[in-house]
Coordinates of C-alpha atoms and ligand atoms in Angstrom, one line a residue:
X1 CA 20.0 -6.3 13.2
X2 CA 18.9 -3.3 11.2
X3 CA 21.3 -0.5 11.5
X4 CA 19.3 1.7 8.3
X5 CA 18.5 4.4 10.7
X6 CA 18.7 8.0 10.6
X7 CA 20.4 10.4 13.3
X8 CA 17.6 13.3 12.9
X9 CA 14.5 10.6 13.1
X10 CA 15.7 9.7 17.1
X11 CA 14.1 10.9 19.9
X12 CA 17.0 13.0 20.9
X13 CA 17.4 11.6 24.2
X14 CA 20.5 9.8 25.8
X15 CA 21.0 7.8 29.4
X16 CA 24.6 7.5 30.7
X17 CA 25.6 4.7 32.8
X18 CA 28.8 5.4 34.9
X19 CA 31.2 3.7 36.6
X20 CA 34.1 3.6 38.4
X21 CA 36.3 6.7 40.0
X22 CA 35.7 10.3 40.0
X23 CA 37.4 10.6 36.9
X24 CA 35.0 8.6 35.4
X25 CA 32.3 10.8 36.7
X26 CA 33.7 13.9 35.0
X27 CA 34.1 12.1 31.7
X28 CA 30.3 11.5 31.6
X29 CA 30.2 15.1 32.6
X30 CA 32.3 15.8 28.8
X31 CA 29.6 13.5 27.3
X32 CA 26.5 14.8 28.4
X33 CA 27.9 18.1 27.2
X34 CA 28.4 16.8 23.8
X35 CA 25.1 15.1 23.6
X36 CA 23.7 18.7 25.2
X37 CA 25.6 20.2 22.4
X38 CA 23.8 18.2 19.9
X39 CA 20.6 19.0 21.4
X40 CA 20.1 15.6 23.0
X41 CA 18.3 15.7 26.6
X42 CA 18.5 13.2 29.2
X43 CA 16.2 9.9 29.4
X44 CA 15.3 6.5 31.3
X45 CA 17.1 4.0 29.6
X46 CA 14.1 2.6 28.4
X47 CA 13.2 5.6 26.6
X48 CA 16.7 7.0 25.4
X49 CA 18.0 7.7 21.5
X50 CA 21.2 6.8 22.8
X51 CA 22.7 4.4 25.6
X52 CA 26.0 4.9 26.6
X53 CA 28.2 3.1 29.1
X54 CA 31.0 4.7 31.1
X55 CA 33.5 2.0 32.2
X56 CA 35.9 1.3 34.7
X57 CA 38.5 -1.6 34.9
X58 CA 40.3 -0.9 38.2
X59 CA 39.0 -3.9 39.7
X60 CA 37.6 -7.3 38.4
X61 CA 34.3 -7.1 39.8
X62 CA 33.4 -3.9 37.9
X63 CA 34.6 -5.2 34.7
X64 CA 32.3 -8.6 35.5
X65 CA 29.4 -6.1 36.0
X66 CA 29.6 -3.8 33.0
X67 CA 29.9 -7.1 30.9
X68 CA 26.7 -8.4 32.9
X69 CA 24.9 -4.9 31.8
X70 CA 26.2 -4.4 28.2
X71 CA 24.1 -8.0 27.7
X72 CA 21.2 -6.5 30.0
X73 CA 21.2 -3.6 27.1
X74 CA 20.1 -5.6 24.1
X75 CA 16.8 -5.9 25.7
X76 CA 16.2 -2.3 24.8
X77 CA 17.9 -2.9 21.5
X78 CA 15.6 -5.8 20.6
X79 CA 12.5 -3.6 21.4
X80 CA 13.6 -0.5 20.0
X81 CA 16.4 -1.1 17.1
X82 CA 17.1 2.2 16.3
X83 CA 18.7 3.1 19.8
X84 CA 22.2 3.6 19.5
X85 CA 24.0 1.2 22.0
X86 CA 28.0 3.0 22.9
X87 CA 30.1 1.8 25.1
X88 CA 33.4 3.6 26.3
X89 CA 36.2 4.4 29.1
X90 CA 38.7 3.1 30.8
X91 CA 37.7 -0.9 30.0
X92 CA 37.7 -0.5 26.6
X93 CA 41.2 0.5 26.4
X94 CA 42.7 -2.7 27.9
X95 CA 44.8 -4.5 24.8
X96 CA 42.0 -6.5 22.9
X97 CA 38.9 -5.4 24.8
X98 CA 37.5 -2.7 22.2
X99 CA 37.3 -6.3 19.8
X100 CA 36.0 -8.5 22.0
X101 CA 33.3 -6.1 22.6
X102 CA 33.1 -5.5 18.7
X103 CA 32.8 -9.7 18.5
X104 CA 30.8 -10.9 21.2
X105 CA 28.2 -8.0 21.5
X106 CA 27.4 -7.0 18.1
X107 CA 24.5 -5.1 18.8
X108 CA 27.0 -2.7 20.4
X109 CA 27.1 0.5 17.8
X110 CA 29.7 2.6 19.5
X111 CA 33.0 1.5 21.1
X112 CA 34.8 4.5 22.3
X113 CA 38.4 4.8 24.7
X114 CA 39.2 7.4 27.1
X115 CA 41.2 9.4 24.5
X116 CA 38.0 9.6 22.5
X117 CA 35.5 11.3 24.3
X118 CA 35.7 14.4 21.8
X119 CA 35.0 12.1 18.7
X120 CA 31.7 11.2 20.4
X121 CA 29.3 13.3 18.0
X122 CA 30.8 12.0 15.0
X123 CA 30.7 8.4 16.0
X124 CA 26.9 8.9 16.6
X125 CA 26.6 10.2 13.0
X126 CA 28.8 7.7 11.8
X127 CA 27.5 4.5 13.3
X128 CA 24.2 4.9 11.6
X129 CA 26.8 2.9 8.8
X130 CA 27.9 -0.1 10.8
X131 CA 30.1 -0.8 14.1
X132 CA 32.6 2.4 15.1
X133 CA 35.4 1.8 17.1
X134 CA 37.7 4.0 17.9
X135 CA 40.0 3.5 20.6
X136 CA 43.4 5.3 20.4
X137 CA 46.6 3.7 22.3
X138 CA 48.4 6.9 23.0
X139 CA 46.6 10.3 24.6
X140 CA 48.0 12.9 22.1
X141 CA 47.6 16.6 23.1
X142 CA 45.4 17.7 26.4
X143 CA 41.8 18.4 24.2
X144 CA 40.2 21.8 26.1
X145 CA 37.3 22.5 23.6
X146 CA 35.4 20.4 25.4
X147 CA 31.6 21.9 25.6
X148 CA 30.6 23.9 28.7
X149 CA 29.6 22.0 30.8
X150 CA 25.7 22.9 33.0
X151 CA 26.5 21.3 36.6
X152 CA 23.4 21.6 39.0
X153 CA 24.5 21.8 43.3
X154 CA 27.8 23.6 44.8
X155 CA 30.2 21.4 44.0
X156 CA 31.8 20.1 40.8
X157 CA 35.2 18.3 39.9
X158 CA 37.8 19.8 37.7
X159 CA 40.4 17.7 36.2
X160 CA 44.3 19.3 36.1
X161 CA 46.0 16.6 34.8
X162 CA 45.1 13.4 32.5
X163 CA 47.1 9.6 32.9
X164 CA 49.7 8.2 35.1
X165 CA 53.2 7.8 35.3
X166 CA 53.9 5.2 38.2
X167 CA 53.1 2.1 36.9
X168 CA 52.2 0.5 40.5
X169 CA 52.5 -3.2 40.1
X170 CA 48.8 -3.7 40.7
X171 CA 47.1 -1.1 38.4
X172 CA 45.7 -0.9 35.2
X173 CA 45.6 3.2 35.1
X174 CA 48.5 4.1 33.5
X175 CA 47.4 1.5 30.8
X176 CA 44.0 2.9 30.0
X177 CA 44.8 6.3 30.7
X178 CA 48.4 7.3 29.5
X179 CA 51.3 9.4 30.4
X180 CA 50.7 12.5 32.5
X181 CA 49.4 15.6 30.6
X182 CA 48.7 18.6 32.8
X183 CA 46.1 21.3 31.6
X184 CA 47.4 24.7 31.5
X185 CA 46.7 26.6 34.6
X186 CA 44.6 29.5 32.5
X187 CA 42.4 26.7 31.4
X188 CA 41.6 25.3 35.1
X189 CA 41.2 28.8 36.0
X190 CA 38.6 29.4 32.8
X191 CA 36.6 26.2 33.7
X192 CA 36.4 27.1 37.8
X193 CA 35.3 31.0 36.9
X194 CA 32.9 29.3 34.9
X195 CA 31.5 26.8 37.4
X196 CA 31.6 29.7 39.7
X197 CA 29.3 31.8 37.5
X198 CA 26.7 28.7 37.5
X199 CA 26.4 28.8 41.6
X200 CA 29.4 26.5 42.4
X201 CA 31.2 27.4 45.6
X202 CA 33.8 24.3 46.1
X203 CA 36.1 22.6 43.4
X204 CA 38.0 19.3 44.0
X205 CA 40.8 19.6 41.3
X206 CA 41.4 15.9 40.2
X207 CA 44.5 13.7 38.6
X208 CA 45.5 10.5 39.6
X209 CA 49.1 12.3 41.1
X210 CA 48.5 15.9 41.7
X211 CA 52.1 16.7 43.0
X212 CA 53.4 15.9 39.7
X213 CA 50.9 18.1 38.0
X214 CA 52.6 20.7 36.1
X215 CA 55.6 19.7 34.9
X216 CA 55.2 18.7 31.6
X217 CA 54.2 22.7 31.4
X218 CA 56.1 25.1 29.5
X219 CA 57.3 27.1 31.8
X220 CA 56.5 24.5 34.9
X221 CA 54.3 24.9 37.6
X222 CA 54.2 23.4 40.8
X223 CA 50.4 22.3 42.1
X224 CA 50.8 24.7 45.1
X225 CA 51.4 27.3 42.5
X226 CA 48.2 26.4 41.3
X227 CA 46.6 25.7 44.7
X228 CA 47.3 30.0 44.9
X229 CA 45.8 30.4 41.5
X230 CA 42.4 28.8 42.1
X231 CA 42.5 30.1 45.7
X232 CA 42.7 33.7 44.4
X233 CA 39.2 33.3 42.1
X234 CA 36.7 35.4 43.4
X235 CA 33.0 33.6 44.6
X236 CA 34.6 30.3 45.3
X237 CA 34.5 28.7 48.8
X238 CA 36.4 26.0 49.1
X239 CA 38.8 24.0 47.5
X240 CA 39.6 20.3 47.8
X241 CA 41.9 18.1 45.5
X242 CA 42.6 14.3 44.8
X243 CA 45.2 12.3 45.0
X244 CA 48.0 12.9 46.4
X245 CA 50.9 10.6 46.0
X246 CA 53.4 9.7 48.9
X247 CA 56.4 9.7 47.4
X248 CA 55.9 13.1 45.5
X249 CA 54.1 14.8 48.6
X250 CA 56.0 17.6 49.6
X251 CA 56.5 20.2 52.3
X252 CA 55.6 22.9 49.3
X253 CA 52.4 21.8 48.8
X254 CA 51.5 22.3 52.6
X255 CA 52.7 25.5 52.9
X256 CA 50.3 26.6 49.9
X257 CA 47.4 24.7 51.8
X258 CA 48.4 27.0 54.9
X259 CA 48.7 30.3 53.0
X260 CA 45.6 29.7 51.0
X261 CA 42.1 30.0 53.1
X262 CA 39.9 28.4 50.7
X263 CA 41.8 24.8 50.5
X264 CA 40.3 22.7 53.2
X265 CA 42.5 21.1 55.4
X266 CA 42.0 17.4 54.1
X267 CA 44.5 15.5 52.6
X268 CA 43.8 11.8 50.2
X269 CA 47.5 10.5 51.0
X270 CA 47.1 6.5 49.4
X271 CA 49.4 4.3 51.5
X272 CA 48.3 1.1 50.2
X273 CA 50.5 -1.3 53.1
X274 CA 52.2 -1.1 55.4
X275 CA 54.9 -3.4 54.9
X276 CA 57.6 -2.2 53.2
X277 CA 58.2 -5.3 51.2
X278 CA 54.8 -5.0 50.1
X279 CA 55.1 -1.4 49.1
X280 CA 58.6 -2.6 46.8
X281 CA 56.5 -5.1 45.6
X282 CA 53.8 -2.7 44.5
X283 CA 56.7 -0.3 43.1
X284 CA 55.0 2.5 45.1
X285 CA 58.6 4.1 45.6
X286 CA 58.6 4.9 49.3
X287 CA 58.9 3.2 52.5
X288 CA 56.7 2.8 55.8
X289 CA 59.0 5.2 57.3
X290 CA 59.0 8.0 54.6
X291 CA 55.1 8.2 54.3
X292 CA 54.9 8.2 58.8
X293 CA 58.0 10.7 58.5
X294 CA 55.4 12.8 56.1
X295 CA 52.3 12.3 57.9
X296 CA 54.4 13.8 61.0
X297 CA 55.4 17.0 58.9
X298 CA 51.9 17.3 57.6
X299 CA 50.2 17.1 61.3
X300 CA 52.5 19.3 63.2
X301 CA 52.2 21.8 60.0
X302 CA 48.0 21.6 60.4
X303 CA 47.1 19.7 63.5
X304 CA 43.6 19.9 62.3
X305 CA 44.1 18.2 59.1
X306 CA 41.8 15.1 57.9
X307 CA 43.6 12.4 56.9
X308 CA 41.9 9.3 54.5
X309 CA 43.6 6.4 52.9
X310 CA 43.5 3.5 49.9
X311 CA 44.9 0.4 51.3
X312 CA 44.7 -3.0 49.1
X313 CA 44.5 -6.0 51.4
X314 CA 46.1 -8.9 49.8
X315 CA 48.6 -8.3 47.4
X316 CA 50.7 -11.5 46.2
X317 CA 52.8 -12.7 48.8
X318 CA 51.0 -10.7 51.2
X319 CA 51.7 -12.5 54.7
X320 CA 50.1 -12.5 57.9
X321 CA 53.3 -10.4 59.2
X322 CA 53.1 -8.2 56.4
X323 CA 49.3 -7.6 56.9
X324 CA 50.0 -7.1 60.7
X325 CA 52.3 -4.3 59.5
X326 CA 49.4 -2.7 57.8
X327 CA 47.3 -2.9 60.8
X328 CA 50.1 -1.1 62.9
X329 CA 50.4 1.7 60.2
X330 CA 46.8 2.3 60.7
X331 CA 46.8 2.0 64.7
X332 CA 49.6 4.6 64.5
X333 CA 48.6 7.4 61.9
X334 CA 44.9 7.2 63.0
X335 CA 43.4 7.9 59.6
X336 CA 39.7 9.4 59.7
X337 CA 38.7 7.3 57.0
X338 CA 40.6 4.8 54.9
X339 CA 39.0 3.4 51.5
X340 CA 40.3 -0.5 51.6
X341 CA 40.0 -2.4 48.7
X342 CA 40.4 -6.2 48.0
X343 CA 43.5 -6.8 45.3
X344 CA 42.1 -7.3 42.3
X345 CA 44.2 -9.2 39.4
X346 CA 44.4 -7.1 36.4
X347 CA 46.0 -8.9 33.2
X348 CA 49.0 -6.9 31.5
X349 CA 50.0 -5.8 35.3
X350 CA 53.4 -7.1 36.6
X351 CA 51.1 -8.3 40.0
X352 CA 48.7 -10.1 38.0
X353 CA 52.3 -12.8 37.1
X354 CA 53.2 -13.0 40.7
X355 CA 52.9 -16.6 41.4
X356 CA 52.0 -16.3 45.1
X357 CA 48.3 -14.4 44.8
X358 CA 46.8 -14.8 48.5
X359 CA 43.8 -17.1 48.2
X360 CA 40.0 -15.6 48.3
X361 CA 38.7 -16.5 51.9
X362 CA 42.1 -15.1 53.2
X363 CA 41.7 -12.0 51.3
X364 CA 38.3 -11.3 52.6
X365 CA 39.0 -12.0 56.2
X366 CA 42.0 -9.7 56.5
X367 CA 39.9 -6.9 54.8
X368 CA 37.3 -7.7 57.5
X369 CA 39.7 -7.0 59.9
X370 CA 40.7 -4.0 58.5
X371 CA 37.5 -2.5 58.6
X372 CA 36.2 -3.6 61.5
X373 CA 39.9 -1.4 63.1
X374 CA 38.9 1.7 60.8
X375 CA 35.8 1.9 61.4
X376 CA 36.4 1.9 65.2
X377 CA 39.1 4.6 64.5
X378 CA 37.0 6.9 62.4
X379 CA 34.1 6.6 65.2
X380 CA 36.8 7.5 67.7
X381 CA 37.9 10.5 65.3
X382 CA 33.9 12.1 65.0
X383 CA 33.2 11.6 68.8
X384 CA 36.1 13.7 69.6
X385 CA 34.8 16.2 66.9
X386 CA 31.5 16.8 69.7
X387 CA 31.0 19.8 71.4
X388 CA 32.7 21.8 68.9
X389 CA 32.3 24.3 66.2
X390 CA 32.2 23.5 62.9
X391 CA 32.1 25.6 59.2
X392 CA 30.1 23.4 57.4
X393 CA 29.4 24.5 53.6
X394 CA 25.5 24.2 53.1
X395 CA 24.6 21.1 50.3
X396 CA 21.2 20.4 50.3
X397 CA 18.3 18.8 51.9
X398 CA 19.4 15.6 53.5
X399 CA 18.3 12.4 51.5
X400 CA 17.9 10.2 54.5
X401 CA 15.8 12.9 56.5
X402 CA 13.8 15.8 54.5
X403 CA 13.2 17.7 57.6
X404 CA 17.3 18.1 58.3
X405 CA 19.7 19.9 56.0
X406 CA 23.1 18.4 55.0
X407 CA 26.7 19.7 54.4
X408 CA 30.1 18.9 55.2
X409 CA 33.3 20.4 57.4
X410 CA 36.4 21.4 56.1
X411 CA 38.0 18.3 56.7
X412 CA 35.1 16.9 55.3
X413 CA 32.8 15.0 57.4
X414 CA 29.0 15.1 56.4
X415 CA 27.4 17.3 59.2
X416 CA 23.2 16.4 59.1
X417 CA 21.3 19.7 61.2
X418 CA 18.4 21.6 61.3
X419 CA 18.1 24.4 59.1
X420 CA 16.7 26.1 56.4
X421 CA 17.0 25.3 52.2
X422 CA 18.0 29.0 52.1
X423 CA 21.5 28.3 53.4
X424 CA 22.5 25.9 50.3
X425 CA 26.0 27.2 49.4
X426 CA 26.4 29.5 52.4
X427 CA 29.0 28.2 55.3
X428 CA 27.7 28.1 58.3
X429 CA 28.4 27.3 62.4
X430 CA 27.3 24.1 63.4
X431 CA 28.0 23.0 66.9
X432 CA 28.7 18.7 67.2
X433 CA 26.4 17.2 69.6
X434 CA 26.3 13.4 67.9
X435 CA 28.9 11.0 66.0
X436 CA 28.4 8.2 64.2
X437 CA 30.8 5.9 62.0
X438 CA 29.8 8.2 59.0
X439 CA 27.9 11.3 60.0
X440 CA 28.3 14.4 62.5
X441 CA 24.5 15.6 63.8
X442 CA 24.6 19.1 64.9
X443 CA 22.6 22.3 65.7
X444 CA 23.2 26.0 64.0
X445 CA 25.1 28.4 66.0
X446 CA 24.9 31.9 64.8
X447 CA 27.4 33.4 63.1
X448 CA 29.9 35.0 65.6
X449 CA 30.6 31.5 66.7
X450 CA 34.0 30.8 66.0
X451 CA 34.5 27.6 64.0
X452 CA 37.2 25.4 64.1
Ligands
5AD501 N1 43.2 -4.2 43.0 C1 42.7 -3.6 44.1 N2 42.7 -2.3 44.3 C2 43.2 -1.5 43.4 N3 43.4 -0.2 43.3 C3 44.0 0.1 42.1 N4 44.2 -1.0 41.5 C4 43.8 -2.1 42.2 C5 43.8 -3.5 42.1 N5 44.3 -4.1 41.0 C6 42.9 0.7 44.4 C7 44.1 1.5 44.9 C8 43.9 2.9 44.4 C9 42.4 2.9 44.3 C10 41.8 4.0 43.5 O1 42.1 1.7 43.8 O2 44.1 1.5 46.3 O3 44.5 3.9 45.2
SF4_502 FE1 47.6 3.6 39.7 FE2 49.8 4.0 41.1 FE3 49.1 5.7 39.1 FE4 47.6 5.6 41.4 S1 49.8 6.3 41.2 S2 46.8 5.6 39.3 S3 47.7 3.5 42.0 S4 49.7 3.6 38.9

């Protein structure tokens, strides 16, 4: 295939696909600002200069259908071979992966790793020359001239913190995404004031282990430290942040969520199982009875806290005593939501060795279970919510129904109501008269209502 193709002759349009976690989303956030940057605008796929691919290896399945869609992308390469085909992320920077890709899709131009987002603009000039590949092992220094980035709505992510140090026995993180690297607290701050100054009014500051964000800083920080920072910039509403991790969760952090009026009383607190010889197993460093000690703390700190989960049903070995343990855990702490995933073998793990992986049908029937007892709980957890009084911050226009408006609570739940597109990014009262599994229906209460 012809690659004798100039940059400036392209239609200078680009499609992103993305993939995977949150973190994902907000490096396709860094990309379209470099493509922005170069004066590229966003296209169908069938019509773009450029075709990227944001990947995500967590699980198996995703990696199965990226693979299915990098072949999918050749069609567009066949009719139009100047299109520039780039593929990037977390996937890419599993050992061998970036030359397999190289190998066995060769129409591929770009093959880029999550330490090389920056180097996107001169990969796009430099492909016009054959195959570029650039996919670093180690993360080097935290990059922040990244390009402003244009976000449209009233909430955006903001990264603090880059990689992983835990090295869980199941995931492929740390591996694609290095050590920890914190951002400098002035550099959050400069990218929230500036998100503020383009209409958005609530932050969710991202890293894969927040409570160990900051010390890797000269002088350290804590994260509630910076909880106070953010909560002191003027024109934001509310702040949200994920993940927390168990065994670094501490009582710190929610006396800064207490002090601090714009961080929503929500916390992401990952258990993963409820056995404790699961939890050794997946080197997650605590036990059962640490992370209920902790939920205790956290609930009689802010009785109305939200609490949501990760749980990974069937991790090697996993018995049906083990699994009965992770039933109880959820009985007992009551979580308003919990994310459950089926384990997923990921090669260069220590899990993925494990000789006893729990069979397919077993897998799927536990995590049918699970759901079915989560769902019931979470149900149980919005009908209590009815008959009160709600702050909800104001998204949008519902997408289900255009009549209704859309936002979510503090701890939040998605509140649907009627009201007026005027109120997008104002908080307002919203009295509960309907739960579902997933949603809160409600009707406006004015102002002096006293929310929860
Ligand atoms: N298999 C299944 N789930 C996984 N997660 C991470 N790695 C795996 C895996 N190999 C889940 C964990 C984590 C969430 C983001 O993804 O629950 O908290
Ligand atoms: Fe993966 Fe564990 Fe790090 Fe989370 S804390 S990213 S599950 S290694």
């Amino acid at each position: 295939m012809s690659r004798s193709r100039l940059v400036s002759d392209k239609k200078n349009t680009y499609h992103i696909l993305t993939y995977g976690c949150q973190m994902n989303e907000r490096d396709t956030e860094s990309l379209t600002g470099f493509l922005r940057q170069m004066g590229y605008r966003e296209a169908a796929p069938d019509e773009a200069g450029i075709l990227l691919i944001n990947t995500c290896c967590v699980r198996e399945s995703a990696e199965r259908k990226i693979l299915g869609k990098l072949g999918e992308l050749r069609k567009y390469k066949l009719a139009r071979p100047e299109t520039v085909i780039g593929i990037g992320g977390c996937m890419v920077q599993q050992p061998g992966m970036g030359e397999r890709i190289r190998k066995e899709y060769p129409y591929v131009d770009i093959v880029f790793g999550t330490h090389n987002l920056h180097q996107l603009p001169r990969m796009i000039e430099q492909c016009q020359f054959g195959q570029v590949v650039e996919v670093w092992d180690s993360e080097g220094e935290v990059v922040e001239d990244l390009p402003e980035r244009k976000v449209e709505g009233i909430k955006a992510h903001v990264t603090i913190m880059y990689g992983c140090n835990n090295f869980c026995s199941y995931c492929i993180v740390p591996h694609v995404r290095g050590r920890e690297r914190s951002r400098n607290p002035e550099d959050v701050v400069k990218e929230v004031h500036s998100l503020v100054g383009q209409g958005v009014k609530e932050v969710t500051l991202l890293g894969q282990n927040v409570n160990s964000y900051g010390k890797d800083l000269q002088p350290p920080v804590t994260f509630a430290d910076l909880l106070r920072i953010v909560n002191g910039i003027d024109g934001l509403k509310r702040i949200r942040f994920t993940t927390s991790h168990p065994k670094d969760f501490d009582l710190a952090l929610i006396e800064a969520m207490a002090e601090s009026d714009k961080v929503c009383e929500h916390i992401h607190l990952p258990v993963q199982a409820g056995s404790n010889r699961i939890l050794t197993a997946m080197n997650r460093g605590y036990t059962r009875e640490h992370y209920m000690e902790m939920i205790s703390r956290i609930r009689e700190a802010m009785p109305q806290v939200a609490l949501t989960t990760d749980i990974i049903v069937g991790f090697p070995g996993e018995t049906e005593e083990d699994f009965a343990d992770t039933l109880d855990l959820v009985e007992k702490v009551r979580y308003d939501n919990a994310f459950t995933f089926l384990y997923s073998k990921r090669s260069g793990t220590p899990a993925a060795e494990l000789a006893e992986q729990v069979d397919a049908d077993t897998k799927k029937a536990r995590f049918q279970r699970l759901l079915q007892l989560q769902n019931g709980i979470s149900l149980e957890h919005n009908k209590a919510h009815i008959g009160t009084l709600h702050e909800v911050l104001v998204e949008g226009r519902s997408k289900t129904n255009k009549e209704l408006m859309t936002g979510r609570t503090r701890g939040n739940k998605i509140v649907v109501f009627a009201g007026d597109e005027h109120q997008a990014g104002e908080t307002v009262c919203v009295r509960i008269d309907e739960a579902r599994t997933w949603t809160l229906l409600g009707t406006l209460v004015p102002q002096n209502g006293q929310p929860q």
